[in-house]
Short mmCIF file of C-alpha atoms (C1' of nucleotides) in Angstrom, two decimals:
data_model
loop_
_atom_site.label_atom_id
_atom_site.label_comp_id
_atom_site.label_asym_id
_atom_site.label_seq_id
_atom_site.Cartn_x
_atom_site.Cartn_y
_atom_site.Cartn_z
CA UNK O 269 43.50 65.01 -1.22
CA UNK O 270 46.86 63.09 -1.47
CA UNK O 271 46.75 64.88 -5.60
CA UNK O 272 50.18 64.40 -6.69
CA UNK O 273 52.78 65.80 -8.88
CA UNK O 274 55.57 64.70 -10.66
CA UNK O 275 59.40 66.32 -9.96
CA UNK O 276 61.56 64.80 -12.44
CA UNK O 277 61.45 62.02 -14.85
CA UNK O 278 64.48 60.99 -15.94
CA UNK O 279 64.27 56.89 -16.08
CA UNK O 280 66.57 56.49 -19.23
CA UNK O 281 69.14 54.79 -19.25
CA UNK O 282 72.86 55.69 -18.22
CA UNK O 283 74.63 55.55 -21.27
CA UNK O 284 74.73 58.91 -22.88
CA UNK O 285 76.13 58.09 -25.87
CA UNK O 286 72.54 57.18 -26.83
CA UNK O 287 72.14 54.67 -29.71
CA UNK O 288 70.13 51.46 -28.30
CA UNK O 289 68.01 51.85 -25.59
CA UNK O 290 65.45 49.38 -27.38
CA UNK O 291 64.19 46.22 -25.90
CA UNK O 292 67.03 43.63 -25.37
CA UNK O 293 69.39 46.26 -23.48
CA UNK O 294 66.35 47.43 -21.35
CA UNK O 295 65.66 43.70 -20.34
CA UNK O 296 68.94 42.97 -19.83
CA UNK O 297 69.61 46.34 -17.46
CA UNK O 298 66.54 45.20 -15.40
CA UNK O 299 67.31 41.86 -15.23
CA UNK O 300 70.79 43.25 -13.87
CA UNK O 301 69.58 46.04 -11.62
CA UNK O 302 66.87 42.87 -10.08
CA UNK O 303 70.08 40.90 -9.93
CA UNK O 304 72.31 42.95 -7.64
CA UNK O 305 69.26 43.94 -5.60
CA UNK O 306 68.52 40.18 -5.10
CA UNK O 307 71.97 39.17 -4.37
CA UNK O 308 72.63 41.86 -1.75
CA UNK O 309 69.17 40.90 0.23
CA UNK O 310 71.38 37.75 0.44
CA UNK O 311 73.78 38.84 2.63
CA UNK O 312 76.78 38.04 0.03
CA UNK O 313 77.75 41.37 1.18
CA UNK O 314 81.45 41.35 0.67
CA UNK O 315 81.79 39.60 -2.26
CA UNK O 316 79.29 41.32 -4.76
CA UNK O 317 81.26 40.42 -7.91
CA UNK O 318 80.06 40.70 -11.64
CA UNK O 319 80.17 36.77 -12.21
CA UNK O 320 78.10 36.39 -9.59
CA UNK O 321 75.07 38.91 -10.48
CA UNK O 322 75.20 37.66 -13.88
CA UNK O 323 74.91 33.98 -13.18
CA UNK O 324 72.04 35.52 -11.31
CA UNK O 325 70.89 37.61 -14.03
CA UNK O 326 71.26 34.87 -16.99
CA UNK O 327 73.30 37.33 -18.48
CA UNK O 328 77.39 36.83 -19.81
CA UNK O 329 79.97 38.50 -17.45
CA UNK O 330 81.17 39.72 -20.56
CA UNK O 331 78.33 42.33 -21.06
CA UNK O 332 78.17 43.38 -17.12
CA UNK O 333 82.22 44.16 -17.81
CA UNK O 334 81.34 46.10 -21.08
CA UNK O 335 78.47 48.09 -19.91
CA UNK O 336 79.19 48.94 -16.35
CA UNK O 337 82.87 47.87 -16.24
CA UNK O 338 83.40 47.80 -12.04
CA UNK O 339 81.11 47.17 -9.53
CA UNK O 340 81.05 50.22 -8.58
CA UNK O 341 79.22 51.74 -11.76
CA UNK O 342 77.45 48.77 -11.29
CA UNK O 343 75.88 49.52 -7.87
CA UNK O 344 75.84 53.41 -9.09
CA UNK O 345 73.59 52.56 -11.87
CA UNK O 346 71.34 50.37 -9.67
CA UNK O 347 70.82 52.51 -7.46
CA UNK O 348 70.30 55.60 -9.20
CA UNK O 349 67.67 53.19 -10.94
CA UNK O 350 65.94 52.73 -7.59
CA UNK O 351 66.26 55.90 -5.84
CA UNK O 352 64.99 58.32 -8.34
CA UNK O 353 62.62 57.12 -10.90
CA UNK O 354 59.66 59.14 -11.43
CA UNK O 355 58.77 60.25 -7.94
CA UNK O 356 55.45 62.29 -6.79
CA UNK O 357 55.26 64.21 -3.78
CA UNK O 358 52.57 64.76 -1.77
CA UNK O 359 50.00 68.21 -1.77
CA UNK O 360 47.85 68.02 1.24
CA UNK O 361 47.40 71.89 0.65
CA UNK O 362 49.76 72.82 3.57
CA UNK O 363 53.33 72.32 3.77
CA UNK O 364 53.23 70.51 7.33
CA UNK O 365 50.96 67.81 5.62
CA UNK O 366 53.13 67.25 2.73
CA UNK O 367 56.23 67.14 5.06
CA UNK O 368 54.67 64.83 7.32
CA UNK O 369 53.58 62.40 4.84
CA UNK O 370 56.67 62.64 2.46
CA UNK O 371 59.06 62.41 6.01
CA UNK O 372 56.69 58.94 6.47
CA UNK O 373 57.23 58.07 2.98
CA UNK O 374 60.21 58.19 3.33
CA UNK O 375 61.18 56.37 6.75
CA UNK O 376 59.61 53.65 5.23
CA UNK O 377 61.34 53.18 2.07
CA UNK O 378 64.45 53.57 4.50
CA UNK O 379 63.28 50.67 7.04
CA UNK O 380 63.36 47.97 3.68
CA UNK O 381 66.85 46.09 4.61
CA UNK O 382 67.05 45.46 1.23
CA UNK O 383 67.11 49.33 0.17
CA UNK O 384 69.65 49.53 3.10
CA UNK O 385 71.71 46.65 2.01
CA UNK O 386 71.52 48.40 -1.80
CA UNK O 387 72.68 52.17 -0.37
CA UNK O 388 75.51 50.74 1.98
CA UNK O 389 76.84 49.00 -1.01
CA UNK O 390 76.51 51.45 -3.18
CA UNK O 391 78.47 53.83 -0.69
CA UNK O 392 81.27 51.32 -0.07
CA UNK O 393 81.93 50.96 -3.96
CA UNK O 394 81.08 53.75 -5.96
CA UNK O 395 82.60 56.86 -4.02
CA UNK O 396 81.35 60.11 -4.29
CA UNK O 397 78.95 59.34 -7.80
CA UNK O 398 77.44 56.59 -5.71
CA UNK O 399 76.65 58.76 -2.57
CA UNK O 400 74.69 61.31 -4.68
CA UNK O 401 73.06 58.87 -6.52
CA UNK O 402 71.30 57.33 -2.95
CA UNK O 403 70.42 60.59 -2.45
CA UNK O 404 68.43 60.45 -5.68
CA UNK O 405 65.91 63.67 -5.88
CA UNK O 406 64.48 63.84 -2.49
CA UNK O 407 66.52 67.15 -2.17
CA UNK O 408 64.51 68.50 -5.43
CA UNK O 409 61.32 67.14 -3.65
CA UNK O 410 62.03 68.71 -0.30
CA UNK O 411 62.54 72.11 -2.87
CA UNK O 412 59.02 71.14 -4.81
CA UNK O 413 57.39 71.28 -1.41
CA UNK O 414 58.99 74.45 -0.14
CA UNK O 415 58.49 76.38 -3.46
CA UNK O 416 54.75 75.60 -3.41
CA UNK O 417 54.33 76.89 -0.32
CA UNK O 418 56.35 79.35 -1.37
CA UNK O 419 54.21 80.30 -3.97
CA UNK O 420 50.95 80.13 -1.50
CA UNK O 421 52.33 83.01 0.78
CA UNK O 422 52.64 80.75 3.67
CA UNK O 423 56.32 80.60 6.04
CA UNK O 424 59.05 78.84 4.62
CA UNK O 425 62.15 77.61 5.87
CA UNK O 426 65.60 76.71 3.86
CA UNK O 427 65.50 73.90 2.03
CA UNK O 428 69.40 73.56 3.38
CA UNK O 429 67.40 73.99 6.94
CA UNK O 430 64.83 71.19 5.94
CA UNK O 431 67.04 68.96 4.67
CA UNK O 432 69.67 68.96 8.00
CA UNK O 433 66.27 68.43 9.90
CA UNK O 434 64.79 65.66 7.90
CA UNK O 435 66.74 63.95 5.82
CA UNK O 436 70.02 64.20 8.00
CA UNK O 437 67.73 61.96 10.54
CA UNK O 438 66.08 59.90 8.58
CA UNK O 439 69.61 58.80 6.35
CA UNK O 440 71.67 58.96 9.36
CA UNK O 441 69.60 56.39 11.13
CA UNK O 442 68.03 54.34 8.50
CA UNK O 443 72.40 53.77 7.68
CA UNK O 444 74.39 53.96 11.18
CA UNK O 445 72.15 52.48 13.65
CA UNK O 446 70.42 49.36 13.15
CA UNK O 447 66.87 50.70 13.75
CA UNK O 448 65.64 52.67 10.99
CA UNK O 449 62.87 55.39 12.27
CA UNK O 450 59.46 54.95 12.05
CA UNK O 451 56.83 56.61 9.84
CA UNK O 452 55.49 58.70 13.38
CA UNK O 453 59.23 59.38 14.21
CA UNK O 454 59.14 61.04 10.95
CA UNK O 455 56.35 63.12 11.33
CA UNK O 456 57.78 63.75 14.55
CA UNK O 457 61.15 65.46 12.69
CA UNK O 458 58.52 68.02 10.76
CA UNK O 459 57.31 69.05 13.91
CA UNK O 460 60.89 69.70 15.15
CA UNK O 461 61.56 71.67 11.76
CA UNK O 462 58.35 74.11 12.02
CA UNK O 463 57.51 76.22 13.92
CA UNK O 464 54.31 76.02 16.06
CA UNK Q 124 88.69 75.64 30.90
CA UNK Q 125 88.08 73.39 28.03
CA UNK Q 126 89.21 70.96 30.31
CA UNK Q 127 88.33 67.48 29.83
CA UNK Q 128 86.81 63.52 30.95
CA UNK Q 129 87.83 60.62 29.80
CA UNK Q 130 84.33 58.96 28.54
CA UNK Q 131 84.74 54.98 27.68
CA UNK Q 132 88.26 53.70 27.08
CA UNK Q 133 87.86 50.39 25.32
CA UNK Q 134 90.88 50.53 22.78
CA UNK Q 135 91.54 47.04 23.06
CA UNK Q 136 92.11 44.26 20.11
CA UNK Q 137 89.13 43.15 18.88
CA UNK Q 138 90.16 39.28 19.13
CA UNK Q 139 88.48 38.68 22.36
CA UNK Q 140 89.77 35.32 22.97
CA UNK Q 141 92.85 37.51 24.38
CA UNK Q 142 95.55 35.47 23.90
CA UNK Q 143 98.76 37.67 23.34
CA UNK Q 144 97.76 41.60 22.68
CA UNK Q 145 101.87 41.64 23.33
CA UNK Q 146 103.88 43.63 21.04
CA UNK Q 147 104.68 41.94 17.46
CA UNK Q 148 100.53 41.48 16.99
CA UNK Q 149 100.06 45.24 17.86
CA UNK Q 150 103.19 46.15 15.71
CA UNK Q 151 101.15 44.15 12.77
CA UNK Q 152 97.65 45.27 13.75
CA UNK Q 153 99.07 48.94 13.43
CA UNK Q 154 100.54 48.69 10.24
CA UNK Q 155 97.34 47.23 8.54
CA UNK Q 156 95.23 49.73 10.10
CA UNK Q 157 97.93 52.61 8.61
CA UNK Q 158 97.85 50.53 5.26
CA UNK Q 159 93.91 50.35 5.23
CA UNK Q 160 93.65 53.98 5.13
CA UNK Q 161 96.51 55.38 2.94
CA UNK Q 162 95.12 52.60 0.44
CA UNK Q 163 91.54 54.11 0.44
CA UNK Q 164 93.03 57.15 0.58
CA UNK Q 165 94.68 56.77 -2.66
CA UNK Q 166 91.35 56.16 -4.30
CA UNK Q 167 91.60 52.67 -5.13
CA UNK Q 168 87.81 52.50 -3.87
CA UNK Q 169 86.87 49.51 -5.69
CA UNK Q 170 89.33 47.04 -5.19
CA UNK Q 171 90.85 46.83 -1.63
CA UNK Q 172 92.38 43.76 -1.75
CA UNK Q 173 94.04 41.82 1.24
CA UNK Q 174 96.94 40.96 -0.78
CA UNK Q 175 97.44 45.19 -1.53
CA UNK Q 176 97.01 45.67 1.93
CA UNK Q 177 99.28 43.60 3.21
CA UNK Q 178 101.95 44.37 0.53
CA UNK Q 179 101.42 47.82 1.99
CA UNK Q 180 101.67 47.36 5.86
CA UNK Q 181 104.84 45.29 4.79
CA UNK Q 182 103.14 41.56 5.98
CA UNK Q 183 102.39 38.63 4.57
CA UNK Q 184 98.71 38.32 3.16
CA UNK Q 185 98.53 34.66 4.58
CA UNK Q 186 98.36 36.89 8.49
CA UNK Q 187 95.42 38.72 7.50
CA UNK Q 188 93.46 36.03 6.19
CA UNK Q 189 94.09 34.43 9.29
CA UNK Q 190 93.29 37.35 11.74
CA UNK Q 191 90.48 39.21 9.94
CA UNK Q 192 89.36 36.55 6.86
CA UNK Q 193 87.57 38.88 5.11
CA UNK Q 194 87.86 42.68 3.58
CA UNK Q 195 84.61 43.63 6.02
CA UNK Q 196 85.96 42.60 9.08
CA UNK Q 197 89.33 43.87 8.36
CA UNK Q 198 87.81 47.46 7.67
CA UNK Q 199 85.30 47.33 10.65
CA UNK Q 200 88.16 46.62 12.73
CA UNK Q 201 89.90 49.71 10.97
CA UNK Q 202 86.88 52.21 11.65
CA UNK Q 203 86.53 50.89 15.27
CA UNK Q 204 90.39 51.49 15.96
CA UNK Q 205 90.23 55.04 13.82
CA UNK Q 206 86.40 55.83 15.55
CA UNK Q 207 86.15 54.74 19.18
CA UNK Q 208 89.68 55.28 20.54
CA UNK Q 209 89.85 57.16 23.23
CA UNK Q 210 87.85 60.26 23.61
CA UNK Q 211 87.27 63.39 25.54
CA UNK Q 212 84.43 65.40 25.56
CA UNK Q 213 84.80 69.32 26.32
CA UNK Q 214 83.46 70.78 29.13
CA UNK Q 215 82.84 74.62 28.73
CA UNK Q 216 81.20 74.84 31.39
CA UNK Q 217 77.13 74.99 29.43
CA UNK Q 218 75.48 72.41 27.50
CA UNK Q 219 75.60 74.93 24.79
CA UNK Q 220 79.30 75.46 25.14
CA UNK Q 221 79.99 71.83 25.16
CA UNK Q 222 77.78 70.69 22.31
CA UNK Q 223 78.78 73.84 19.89
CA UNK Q 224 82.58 72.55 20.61
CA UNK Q 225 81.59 68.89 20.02
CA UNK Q 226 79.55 69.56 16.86
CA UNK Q 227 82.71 71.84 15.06
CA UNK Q 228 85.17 68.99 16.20
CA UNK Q 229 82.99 66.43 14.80
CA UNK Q 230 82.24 68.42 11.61
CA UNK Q 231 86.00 69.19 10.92
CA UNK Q 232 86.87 65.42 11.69
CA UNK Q 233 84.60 64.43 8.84
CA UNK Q 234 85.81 66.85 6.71
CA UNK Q 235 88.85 65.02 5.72
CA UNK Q 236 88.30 62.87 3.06
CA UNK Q 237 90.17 59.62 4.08
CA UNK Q 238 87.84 59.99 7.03
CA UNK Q 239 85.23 59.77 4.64
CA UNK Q 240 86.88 57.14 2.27
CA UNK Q 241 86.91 55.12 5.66
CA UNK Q 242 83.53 55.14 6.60
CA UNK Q 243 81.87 54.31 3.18
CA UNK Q 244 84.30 51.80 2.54
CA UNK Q 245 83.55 50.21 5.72
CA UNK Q 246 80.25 50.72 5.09
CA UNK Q 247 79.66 48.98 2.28
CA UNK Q 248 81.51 45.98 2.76
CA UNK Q 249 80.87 45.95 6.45
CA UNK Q 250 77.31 45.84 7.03
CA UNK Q 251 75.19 46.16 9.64
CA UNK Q 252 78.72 45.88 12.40
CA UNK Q 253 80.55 48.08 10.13
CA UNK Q 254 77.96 50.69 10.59
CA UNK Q 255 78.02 50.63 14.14
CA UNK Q 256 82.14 50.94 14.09
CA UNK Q 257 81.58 54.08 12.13
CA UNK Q 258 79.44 55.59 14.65
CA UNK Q 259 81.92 54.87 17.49
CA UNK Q 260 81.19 56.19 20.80
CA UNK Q 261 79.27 59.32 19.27
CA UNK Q 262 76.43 59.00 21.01
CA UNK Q 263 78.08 58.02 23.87
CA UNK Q 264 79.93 61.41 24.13
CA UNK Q 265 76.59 63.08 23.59
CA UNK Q 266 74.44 61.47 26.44
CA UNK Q 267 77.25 62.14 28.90
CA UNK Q 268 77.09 66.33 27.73
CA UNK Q 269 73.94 66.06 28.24
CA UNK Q 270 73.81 64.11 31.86
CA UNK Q 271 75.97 66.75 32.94
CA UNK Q 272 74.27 69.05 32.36
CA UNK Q 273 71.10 67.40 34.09
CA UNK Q 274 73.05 66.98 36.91
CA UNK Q 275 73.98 70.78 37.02
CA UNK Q 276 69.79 71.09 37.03
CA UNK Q 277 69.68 72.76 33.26
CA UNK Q 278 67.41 72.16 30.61
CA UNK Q 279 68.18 69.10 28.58
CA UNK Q 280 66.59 67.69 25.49
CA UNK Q 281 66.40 63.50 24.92
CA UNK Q 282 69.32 62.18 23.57
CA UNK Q 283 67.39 60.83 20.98
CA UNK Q 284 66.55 64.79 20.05
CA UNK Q 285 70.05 65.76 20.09
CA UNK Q 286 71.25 62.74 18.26
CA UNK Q 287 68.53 63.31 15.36
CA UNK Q 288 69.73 67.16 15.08
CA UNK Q 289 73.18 67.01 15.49
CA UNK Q 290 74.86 63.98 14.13
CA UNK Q 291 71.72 63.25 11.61
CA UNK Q 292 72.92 66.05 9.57
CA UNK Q 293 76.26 66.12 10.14
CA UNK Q 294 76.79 62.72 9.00
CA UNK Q 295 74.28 62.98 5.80
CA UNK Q 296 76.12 65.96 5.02
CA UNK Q 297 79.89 63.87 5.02
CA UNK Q 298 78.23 61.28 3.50
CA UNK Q 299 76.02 61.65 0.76
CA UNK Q 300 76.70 65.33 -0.25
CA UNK Q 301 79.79 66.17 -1.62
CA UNK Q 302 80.15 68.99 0.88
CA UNK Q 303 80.93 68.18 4.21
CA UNK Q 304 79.59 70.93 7.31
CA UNK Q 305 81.69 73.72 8.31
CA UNK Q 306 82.44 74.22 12.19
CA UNK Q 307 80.45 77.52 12.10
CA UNK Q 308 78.02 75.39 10.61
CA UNK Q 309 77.73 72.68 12.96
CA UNK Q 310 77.58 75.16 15.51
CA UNK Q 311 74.45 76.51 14.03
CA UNK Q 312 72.70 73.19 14.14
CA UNK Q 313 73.49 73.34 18.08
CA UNK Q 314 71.39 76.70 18.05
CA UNK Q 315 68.29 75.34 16.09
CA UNK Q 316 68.34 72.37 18.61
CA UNK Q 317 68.58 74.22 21.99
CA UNK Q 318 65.93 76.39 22.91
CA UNK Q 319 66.71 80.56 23.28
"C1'" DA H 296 61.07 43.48 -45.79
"C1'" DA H 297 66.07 43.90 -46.06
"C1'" DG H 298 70.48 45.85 -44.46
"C1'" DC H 299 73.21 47.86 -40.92
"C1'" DT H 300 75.21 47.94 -36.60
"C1'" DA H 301 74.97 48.03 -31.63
"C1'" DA H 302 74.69 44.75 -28.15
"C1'" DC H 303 75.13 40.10 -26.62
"C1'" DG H 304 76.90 35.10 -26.25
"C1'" DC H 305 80.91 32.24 -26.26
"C1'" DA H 306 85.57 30.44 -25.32
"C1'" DA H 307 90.07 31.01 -23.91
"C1'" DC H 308 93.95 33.23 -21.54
"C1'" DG H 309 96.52 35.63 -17.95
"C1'" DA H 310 96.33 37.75 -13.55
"C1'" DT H 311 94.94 37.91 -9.09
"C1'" DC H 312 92.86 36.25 -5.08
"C1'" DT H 313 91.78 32.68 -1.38
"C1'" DG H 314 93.15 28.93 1.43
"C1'" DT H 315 96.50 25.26 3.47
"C1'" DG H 316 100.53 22.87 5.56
"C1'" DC H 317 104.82 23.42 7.67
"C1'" DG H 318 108.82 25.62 9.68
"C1'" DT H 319 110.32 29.73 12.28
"C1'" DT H 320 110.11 33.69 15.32
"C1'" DC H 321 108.88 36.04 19.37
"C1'" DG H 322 105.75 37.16 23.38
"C1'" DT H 323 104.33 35.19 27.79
"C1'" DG H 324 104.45 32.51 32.14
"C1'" DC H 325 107.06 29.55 35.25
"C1'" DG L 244 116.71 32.16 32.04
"C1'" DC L 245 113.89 28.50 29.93
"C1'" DA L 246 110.15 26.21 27.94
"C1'" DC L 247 105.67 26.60 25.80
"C1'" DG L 248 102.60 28.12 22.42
"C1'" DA L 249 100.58 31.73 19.73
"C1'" DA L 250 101.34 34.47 15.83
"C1'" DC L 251 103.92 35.15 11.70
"C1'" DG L 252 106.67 34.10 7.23
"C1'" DC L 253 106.96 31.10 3.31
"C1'" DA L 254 105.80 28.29 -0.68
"C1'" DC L 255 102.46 26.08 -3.16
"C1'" DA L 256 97.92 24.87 -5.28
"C1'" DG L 257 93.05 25.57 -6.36
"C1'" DA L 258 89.60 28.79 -7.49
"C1'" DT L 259 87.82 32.95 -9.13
"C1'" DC L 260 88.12 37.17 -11.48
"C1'" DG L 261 89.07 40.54 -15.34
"C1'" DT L 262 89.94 40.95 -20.25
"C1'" DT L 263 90.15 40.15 -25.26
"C1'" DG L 264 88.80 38.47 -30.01
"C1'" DC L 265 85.37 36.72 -32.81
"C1'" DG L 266 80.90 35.01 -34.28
"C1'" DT L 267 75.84 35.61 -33.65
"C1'" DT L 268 71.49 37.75 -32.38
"C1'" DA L 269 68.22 41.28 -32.69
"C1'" DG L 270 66.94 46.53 -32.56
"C1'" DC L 271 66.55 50.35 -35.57
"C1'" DT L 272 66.29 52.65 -40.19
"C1'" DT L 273 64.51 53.30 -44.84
#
DNA sequence: AAGCTAACGCAACGATCTGTGCGTTCGTGC
DNA sequence: GCACGAACGCACAGATCGTTGCGTTAGCTT
């Protein structure tokens, strides 16, 4: 059990004008990305400025301000980085079990203050681009699951449905409230969604 | 009906060394609040600056460095004044009643967008106390629907339960979708939570 | 292996922000 | 009404940020 599959795999970089993406741009995005990350698990908070993650980085300002340009694209990029690289969901064979363990999955990822501190940021700076890109693909995942199930013949509810009753929770929480929800709270949420 | 109670009432200045809440600071602490959100309304996102914001509310930026010191305070401040001012909650008469009403006044309240540009801005540079001003007395509202009804002798879920289905996914929705809830909507999230 | 060019390092400038000291105004209590 | 003190306006200085032009490094191509 616990097989997986992948959803997506887009992990290229940003820039589609696609000429470089060779070694010294990729080490210097990471170093970047590892940058921010590092500087907002620091509680700078406020003041998340480009001279600062590139002292940080060992990188010029000067590139950060050519590549990314504002903090917010910055904090876009990052966290598009983070929140959907190459993600597997779970096949348990049912779509309670893969629920249950992606939901816990999940609410863990979420209860890392530093992926908190990276999404709140990224909220507060980038606007609407930055909201979708916390999201990442754990709507496509939720639709992975469903559509398998789908596809065995067993009940299925929306994926607008599943995604109200699971990630709506597990966001809503993990941002507004100081105590993000635990892996059985999770499971608990699935249990809530189907029926039985 | 659709009558109405009073829940918490705590619209005070934040400064609790109360000193003089008198008339000139309120004047001041008005006009920055006003200038906080037509600024973020006006999609200048990135930079909020205290010198644009006190250009705006017609002050001198020397008063909010004093008052606030920093961009996160000033905008948790904001979201507590815009989020936790007085509220009523409705009273239909049924849980049902009360909590459908709630849910579509919620839902239309995030649907405007400097509502939105609020919250993320104040959650980003904010942090953990900015998160908690953007939940305001939410949760407050919903426990006292739903102790009324207990005392009436009706069924009533945790507010923990109601909490997870109603303002998880109405807030996930205003936040990281692009599309906030409709009313008829919300009210529908109301339906999946209460039994019948 | 050699050339081409995107991407980076560097230095300097202007603009903007952050913080301070002092005088003035206005709310509050006697 | 009068005095006291908190909050505000003002001007100034230090620090930091955002941007530009140019030279250099190092992928990518053939």
């Amino acid at each position: 059990m616990a097989a997986s599959t992948p959803v997506k795999g887009t992990h290229t970089p940003s820039a589609g004008t696609g000429s470089r993406p060779g070694g010294r741009s990729a080490r210097v995005r990471a170093a970047v990305h590892r940058a921010v990350e590092e500087l907002l698990a620091e509680e700078v908070g406020d003041g998340l400025t480009i001279p600062a993650v590139a002292a940080r980085a060992g990188v010029h300002a000067t590139t950060l301000y050519r590549r990314w340009g504002s903090v917010g694209e910055l904090l876009a990029d990052a966290a598009t980085s983070r929140f959907s690289g190459d993600v597997v969901v779970p096949d348990t064979g049912s779509l309670r079990g893969d629920l249950q363990r992606w939901a816990a999955d999940v609410a863990t990822d979420l209860a890392d203050p530093d992926v908190l501190a990276l999404m709140r940021a990224t909220l507060g700076a980038g606007g609407e681009q930055g909201a979708c890109a916390c999201r990442g693909d754990r709507e496509d995942q939720l639709a992975a699951m469903i559509a398998r199930e789908e596809a065995r013949g067993g009940a299925i509810p929306t994926v607008e449905r599943a995604a109200d009753a699971l990630l709506g929770p597990l966001y809503y929480r993990a941002i507004f409230t100081g105590e993000p929800g635990s892996p059985d709270w999770a499971r608990g949420l699935v249990d809530a969604l189907l029926p039985g």
